[in-house]
PDB file of C-alpha atoms in Angstrom:
ATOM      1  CA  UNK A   3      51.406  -3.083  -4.348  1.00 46.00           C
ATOM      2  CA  UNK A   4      55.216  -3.405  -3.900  1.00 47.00           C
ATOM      3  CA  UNK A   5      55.331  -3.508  -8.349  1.00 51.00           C
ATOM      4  CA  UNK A   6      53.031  -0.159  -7.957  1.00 58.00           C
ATOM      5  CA  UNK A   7      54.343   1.025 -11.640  1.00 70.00           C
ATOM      6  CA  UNK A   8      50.928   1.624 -12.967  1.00 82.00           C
ATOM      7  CA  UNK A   9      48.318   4.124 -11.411  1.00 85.00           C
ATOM      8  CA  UNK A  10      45.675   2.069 -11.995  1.00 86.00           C
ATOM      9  CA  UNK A  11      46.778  -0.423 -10.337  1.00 84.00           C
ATOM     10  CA  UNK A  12      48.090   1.114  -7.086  1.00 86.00           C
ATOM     11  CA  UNK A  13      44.475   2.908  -6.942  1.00 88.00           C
ATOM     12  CA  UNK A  14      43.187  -0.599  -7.040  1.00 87.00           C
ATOM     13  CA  UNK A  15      45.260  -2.361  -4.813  1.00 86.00           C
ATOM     14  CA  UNK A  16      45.050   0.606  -1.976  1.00 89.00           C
ATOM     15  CA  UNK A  17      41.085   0.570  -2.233  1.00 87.00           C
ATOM     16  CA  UNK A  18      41.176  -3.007  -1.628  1.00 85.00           C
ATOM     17  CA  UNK A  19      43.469  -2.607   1.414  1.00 86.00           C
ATOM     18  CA  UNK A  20      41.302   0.119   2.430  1.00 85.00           C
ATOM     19  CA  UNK A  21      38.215  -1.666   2.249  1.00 82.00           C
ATOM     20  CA  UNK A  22      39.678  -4.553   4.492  1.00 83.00           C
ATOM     21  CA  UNK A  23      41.143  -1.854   6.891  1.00 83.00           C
ATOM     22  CA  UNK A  24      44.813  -3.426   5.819  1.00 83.00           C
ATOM     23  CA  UNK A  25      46.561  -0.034   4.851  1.00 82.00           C
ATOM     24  CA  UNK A  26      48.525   0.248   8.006  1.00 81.00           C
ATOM     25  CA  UNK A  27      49.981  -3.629   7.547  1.00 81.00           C
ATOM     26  CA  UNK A  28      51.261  -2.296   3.704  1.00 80.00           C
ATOM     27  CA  UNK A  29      52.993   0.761   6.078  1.00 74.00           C
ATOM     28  CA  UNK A  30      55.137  -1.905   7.592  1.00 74.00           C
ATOM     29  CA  UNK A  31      56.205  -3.349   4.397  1.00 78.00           C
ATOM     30  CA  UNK A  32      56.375  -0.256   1.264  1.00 80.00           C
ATOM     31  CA  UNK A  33      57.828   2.694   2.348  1.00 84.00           C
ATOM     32  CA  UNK A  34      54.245   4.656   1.508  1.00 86.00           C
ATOM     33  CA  UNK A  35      56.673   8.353   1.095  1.00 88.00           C
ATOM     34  CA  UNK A  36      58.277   6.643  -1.908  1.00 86.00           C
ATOM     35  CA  UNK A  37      54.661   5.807  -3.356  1.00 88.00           C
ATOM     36  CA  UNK A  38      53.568   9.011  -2.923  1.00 91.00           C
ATOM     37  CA  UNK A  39      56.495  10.742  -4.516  1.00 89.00           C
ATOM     38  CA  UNK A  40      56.302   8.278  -7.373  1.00 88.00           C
ATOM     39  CA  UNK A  41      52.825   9.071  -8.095  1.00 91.00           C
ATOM     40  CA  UNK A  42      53.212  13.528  -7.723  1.00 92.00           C
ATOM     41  CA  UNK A  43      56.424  12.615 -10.001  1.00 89.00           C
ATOM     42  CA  UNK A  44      54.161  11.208 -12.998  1.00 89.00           C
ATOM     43  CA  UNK A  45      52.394  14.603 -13.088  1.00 90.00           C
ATOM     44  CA  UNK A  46      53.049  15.626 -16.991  1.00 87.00           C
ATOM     45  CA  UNK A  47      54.824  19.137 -17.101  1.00 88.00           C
ATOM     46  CA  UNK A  48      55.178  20.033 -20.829  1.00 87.00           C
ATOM     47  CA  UNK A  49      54.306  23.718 -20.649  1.00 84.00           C
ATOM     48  CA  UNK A  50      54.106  23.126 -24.713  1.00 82.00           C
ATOM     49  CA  UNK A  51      51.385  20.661 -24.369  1.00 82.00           C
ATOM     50  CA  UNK A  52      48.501  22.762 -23.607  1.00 80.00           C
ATOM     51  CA  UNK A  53      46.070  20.347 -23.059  1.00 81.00           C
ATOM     52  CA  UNK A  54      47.915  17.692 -21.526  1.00 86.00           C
ATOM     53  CA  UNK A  55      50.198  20.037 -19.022  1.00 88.00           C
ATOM     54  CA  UNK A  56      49.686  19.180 -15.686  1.00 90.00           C
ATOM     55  CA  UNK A  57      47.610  16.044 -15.862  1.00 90.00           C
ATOM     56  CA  UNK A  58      49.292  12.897 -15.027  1.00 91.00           C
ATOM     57  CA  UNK A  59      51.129   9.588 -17.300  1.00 86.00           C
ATOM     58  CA  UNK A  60      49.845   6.177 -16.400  1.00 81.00           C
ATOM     59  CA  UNK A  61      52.562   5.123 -14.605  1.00 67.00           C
ATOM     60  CA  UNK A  62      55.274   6.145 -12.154  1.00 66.00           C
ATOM     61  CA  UNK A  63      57.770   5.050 -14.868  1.00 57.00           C
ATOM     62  CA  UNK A  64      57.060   6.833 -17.601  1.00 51.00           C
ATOM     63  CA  UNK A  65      59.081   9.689 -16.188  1.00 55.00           C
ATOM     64  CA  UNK A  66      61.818   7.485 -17.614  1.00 54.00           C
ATOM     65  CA  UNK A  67      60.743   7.615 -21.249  1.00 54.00           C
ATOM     66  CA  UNK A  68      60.824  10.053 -23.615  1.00 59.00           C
ATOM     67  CA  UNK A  69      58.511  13.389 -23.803  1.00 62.00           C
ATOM     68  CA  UNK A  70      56.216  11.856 -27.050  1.00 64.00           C
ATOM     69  CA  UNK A  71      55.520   8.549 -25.125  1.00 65.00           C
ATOM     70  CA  UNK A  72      54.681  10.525 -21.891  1.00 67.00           C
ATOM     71  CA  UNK A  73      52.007  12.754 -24.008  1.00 68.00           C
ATOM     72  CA  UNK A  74      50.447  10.034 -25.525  1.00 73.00           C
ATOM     73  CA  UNK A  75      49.533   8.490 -22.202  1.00 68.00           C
ATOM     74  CA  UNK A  76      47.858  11.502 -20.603  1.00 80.00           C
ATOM     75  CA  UNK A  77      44.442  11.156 -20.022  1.00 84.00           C
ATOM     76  CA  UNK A  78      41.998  11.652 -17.214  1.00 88.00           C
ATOM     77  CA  UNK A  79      41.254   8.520 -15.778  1.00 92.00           C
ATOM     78  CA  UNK A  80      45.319   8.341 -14.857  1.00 91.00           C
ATOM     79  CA  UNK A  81      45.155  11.842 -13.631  1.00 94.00           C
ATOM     80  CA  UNK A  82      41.956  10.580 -11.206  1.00 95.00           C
ATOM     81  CA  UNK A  83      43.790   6.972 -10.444  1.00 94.00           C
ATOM     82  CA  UNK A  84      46.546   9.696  -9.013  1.00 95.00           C
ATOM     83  CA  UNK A  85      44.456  11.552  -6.969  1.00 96.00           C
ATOM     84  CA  UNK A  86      42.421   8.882  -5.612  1.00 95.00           C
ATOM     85  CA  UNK A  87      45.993   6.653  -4.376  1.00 94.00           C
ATOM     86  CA  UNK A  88      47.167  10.380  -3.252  1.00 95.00           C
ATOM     87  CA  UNK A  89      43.642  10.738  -0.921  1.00 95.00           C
ATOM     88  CA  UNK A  90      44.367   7.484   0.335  1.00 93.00           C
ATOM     89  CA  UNK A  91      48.132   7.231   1.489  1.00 93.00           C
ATOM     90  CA  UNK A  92      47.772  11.295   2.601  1.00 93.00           C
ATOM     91  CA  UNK A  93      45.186  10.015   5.268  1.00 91.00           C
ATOM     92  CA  UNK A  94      47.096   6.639   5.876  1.00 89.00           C
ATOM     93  CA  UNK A  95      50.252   8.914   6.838  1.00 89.00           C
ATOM     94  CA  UNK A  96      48.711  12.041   7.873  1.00 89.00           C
ATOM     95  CA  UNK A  97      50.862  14.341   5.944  1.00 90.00           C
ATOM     96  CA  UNK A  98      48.415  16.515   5.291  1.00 90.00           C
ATOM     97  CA  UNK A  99      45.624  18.329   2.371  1.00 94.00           C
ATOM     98  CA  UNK A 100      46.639  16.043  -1.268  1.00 95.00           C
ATOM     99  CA  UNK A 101      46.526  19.817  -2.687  1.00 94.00           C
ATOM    100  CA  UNK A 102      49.973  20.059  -1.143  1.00 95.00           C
ATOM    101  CA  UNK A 103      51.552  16.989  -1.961  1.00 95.00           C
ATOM    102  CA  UNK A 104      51.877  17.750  -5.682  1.00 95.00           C
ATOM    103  CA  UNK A 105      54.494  19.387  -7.771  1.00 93.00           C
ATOM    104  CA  UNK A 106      52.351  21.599  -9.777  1.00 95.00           C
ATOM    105  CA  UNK A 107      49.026  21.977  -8.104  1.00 95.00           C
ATOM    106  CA  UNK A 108      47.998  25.083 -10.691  1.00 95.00           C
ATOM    107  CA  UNK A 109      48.939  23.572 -13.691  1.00 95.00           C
ATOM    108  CA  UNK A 110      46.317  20.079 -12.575  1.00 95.00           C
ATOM    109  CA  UNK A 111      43.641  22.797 -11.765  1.00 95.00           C
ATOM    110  CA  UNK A 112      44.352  24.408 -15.495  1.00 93.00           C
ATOM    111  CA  UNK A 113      44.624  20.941 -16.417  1.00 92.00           C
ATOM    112  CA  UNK A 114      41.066  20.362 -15.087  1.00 92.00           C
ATOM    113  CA  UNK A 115      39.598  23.804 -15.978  1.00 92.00           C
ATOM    114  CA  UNK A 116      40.859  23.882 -19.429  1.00 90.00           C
ATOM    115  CA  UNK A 117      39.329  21.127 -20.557  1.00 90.00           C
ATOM    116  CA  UNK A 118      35.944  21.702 -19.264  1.00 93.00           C
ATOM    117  CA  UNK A 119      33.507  22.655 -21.705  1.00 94.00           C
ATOM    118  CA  UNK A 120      30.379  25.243 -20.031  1.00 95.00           C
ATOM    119  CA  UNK A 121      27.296  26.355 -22.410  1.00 96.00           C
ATOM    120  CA  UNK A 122      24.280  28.374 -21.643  1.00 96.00           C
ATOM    121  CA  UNK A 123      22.803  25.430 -20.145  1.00 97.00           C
ATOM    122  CA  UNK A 124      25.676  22.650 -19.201  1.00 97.00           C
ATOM    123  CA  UNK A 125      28.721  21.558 -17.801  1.00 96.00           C
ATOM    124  CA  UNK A 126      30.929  18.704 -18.922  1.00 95.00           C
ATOM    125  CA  UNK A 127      34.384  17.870 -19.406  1.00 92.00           C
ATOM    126  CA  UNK A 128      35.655  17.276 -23.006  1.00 84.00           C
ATOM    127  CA  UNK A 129      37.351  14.030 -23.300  1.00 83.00           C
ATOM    128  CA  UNK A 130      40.733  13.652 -24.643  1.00 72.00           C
ATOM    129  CA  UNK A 131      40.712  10.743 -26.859  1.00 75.00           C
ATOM    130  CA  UNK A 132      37.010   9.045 -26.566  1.00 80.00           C
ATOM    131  CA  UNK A 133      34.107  10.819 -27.763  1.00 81.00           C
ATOM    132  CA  UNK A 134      31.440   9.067 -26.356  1.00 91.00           C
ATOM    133  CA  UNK A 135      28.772   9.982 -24.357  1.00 95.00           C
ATOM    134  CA  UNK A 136      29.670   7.546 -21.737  1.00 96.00           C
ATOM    135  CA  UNK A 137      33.436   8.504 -21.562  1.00 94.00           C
ATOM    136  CA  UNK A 138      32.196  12.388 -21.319  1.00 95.00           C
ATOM    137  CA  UNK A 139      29.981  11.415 -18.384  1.00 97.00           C
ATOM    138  CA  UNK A 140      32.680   9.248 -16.480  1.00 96.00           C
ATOM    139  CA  UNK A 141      35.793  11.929 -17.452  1.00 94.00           C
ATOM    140  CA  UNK A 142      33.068  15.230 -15.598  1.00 96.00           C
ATOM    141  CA  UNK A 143      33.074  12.544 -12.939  1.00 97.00           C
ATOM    142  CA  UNK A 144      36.571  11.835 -12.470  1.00 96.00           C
ATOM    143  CA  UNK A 145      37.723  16.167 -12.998  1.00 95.00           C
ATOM    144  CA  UNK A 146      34.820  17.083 -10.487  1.00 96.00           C
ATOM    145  CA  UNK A 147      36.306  14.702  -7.627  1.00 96.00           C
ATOM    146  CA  UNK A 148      39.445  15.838  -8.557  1.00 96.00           C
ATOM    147  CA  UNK A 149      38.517  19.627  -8.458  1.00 95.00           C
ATOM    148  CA  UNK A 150      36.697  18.927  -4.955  1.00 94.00           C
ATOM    149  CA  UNK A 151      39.567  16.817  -3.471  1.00 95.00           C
ATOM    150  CA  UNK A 152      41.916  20.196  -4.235  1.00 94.00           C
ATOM    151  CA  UNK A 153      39.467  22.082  -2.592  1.00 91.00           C
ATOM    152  CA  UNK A 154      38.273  23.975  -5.403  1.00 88.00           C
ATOM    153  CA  UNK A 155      35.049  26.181  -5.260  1.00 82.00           C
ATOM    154  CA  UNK A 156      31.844  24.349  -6.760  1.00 83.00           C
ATOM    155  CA  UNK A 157      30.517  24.582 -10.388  1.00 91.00           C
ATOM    156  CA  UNK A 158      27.380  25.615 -11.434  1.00 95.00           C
ATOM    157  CA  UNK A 159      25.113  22.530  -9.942  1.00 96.00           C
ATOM    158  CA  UNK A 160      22.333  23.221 -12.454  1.00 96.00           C
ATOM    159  CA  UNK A 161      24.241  23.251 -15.152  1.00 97.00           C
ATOM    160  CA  UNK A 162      25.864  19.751 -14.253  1.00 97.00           C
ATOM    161  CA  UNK A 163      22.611  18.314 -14.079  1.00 97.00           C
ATOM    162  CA  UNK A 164      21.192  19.355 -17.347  1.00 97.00           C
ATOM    163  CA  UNK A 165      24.292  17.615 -18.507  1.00 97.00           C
ATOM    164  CA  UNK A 166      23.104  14.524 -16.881  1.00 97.00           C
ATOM    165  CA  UNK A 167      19.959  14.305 -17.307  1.00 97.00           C
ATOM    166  CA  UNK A 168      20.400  15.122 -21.361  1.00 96.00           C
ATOM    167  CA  UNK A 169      22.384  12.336 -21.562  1.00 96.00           C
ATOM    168  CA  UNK A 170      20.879   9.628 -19.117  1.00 96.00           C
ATOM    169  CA  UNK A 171      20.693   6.248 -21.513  1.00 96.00           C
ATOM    170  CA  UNK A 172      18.739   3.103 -20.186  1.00 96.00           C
ATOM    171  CA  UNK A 173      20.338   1.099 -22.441  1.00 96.00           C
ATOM    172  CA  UNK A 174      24.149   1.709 -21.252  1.00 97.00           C
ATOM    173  CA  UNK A 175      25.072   0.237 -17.987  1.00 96.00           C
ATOM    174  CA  UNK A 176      28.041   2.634 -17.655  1.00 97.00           C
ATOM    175  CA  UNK A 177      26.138   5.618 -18.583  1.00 97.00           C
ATOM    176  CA  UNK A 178      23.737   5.217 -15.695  1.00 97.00           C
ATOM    177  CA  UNK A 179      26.744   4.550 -13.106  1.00 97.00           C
ATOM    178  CA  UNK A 180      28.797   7.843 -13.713  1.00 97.00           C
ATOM    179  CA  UNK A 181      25.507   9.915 -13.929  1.00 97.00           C
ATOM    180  CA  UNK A 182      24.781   8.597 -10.722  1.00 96.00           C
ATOM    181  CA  UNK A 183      28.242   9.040  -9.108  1.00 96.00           C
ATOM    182  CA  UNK A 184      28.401  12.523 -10.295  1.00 97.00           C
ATOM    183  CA  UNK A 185      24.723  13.343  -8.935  1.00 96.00           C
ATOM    184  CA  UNK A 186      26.069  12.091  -5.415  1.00 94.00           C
ATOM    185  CA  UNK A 187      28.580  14.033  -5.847  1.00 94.00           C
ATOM    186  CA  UNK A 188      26.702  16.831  -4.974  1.00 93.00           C
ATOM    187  CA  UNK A 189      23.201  15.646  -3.731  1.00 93.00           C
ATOM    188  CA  UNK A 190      22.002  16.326  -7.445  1.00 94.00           C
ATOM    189  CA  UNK A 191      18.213  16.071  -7.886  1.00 92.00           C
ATOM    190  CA  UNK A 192      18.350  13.279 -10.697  1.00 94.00           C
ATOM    191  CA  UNK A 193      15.172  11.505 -11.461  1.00 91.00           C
ATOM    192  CA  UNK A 194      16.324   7.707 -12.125  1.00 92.00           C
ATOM    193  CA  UNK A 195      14.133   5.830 -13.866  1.00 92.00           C
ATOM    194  CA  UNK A 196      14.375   2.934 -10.923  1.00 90.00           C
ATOM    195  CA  UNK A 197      12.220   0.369 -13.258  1.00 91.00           C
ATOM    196  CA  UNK A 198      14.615   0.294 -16.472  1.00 94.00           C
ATOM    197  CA  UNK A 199      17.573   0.387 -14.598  1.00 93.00           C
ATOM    198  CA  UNK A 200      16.348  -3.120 -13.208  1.00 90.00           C
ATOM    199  CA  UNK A 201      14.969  -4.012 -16.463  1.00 92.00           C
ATOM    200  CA  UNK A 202      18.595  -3.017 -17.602  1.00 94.00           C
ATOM    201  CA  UNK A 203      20.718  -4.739 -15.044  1.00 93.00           C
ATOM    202  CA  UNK A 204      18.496  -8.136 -15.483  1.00 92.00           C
ATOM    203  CA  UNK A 205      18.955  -7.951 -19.050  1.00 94.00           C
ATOM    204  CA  UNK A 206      22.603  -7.651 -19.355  1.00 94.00           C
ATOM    205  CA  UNK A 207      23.473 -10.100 -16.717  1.00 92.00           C
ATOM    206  CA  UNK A 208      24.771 -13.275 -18.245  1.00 91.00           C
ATOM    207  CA  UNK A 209      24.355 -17.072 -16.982  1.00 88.00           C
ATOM    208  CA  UNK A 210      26.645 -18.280 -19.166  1.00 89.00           C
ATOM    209  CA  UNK A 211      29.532 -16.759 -18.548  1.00 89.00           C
ATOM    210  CA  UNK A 212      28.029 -15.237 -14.839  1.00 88.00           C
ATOM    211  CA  UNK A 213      29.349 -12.033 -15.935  1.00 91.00           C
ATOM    212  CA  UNK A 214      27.637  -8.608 -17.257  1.00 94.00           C
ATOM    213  CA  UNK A 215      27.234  -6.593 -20.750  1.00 95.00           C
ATOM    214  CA  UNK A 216      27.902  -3.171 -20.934  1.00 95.00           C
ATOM    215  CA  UNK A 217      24.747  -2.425 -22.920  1.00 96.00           C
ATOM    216  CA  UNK A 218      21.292  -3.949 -24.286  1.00 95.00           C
ATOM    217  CA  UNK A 219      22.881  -5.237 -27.541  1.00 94.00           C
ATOM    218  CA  UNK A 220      25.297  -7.054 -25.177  1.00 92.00           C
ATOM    219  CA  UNK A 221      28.652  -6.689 -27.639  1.00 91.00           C
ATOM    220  CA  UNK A 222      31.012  -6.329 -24.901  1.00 92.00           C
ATOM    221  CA  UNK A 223      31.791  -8.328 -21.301  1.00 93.00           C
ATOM    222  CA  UNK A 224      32.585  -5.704 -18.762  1.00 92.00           C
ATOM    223  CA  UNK A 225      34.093  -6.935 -14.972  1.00 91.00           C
ATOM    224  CA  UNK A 226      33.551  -3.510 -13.702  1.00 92.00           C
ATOM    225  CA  UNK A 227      29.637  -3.614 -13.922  1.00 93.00           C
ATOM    226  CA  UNK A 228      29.343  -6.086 -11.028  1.00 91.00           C
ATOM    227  CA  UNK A 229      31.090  -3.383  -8.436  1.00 90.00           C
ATOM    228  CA  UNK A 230      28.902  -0.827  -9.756  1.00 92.00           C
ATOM    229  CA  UNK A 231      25.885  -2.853  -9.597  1.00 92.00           C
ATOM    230  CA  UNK A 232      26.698  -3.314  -6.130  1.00 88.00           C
ATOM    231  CA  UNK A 233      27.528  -0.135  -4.972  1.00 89.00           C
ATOM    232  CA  UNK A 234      24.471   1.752  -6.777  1.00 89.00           C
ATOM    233  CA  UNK A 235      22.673  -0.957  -4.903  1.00 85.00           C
ATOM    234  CA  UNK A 236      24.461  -0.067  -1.700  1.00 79.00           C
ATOM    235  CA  UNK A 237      23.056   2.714  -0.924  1.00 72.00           C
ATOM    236  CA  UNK A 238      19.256   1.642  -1.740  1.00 62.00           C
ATOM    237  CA  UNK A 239      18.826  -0.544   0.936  1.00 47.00           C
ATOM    238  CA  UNK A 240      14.932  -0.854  -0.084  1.00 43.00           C
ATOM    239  CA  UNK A 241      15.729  -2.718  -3.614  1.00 53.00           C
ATOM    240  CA  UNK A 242      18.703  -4.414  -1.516  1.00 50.00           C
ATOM    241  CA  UNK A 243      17.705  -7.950  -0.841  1.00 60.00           C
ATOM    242  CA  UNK A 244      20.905 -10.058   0.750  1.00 61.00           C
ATOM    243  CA  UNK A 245      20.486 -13.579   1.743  1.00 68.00           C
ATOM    244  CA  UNK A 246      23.704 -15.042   3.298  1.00 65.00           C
ATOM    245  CA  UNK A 247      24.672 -17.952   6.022  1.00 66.00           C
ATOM    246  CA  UNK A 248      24.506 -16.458   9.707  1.00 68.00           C
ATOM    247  CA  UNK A 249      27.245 -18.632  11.270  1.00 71.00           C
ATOM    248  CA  UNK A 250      30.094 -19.174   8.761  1.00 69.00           C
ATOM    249  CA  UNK A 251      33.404 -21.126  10.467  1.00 71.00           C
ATOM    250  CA  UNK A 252      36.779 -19.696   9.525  1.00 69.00           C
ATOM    251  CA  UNK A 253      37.344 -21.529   6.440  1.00 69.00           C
ATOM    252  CA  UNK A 254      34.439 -22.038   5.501  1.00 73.00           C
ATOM    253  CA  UNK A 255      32.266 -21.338   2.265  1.00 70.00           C
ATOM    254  CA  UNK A 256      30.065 -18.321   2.510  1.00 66.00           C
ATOM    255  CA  UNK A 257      26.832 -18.658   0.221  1.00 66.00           C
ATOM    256  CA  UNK A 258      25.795 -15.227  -0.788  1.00 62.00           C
ATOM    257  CA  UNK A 259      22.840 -14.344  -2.750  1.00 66.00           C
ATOM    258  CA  UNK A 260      21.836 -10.500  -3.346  1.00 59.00           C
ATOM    259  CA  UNK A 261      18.625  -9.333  -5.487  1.00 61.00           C
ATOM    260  CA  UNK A 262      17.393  -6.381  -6.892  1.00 54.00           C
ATOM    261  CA  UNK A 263      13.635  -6.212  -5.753  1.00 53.00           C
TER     262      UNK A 263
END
């Protein structure tokens, strides 16, 4: 955390802390105002870059480099790795709503709104570089937390859930995830086909290299789908099934088996 250069890291490092209620021991040892000024500081200003102003660089030190090489690293998952290590060391040091901690808090909501497409019948955000369905679903993810971390009023609900529910894919691992983080967003009524996401998750798992695919056709490895395996699982404790030691000695190896039933 002390080499916290890259948003995506910090955001990962401070979740981890979080999740092992360690944040206050990193107080002691990183001054946590210089963290959060490094990460409002990364917030891309360009007032010539339409489309980019006001979302955020992937790391604190690309304030050091020139305007081109800032642009090209402007995309939303750095502007929600930002606002998710913002959440986190605001409520660590109790210095108040993350809405005021910023430097431009109008240009990330223009950021935000600008780039969200709404038809007749949907609402998604626009990606800025990636095109696919996937990458729309997790970037409407990431600008919706972001909108309702800065307090902003909520969109059309109906509208975001046509957009889900258009594009739910049982063969895409990641597709299923962010349509189900953005229907807990809001309590969404989305109708999850419970049966081929186990089908899916059993399918893509694999024993050889005890990792998972991304998709069916099982092209790509992806670490992530293991945490979101576990936390869409999380929160179903009827498919939950964990089997684990009861006594476990400090030191000790903890054998932990978890099904999907």
């Amino acid at each position: 955390v002390k080499n916290y250069y890259s948003l995506e890291w910090m955001v990962d490092a401070l979740d981890v802390l979080e999740m092992l209620f360690k944040i206050d021991d990193l107080n002691g040892d990183v001054n946590l105002t210089t963290m959060i000024h490094g990460v409002t500081n990364a917030q891309y200003l360009n007032p010539f870059e339409t489309n980019l102003f006001g979302g955020f660089c992937m790391s604190v030190q690309d304030v050091m480099i020139s305007d081109e090489r800032q642009s090209k690293s402007v995309v939303f998952e750095n502007t929600f790795n930002a606002i998710q290590s913002l959440e986190i060391l605001s409520n660590e040091m109790n210095v108040g709503p993350v809405r005021d901690l910023l430097v431009d808090v109008d240009a990330l909501i223009t950021h935000v709104s600008r780039n969200l497409v709404e038809t007749a019948t949907e609402i998604y955000l626009l990606p800025l570089q990636d095109s696919s369905t996937e990458k729309a679903l997790e970037n409407t993810y990431q600008a919706l937390h972001v909108l309702n971390v800065l307090g902003e009023p909520d969109l059309n609900h109906v509208k975001i859930q046509n957009f889900v529910e258009a594009n739910l894919n049982y063969t895409n691992i990641k597709n299923i995830y962010f349509s189900y983080k953005i229907a807990s967003l809001y309590d969404l009524s989305v109708q999850f086909d419970i049966a081929q996401t186990q089908s899916l998750v059993q399918s893509i798992y694999s024993e050889e290299f005890n990792q998972f695919y991304l998709t069916l056709d099982k092209e790509q490895i992806e670490p992530s789908v293991l945490g979101w395996v576990f936390e869409m699982a999380r929160n179903d404790e009827v498919r939950l099934d964990v089997t684990y030691d009861n006594d476990i000695n400090l030191g000790d190896y903890c054998y932990l088996s978890v099904e999907l039933g």
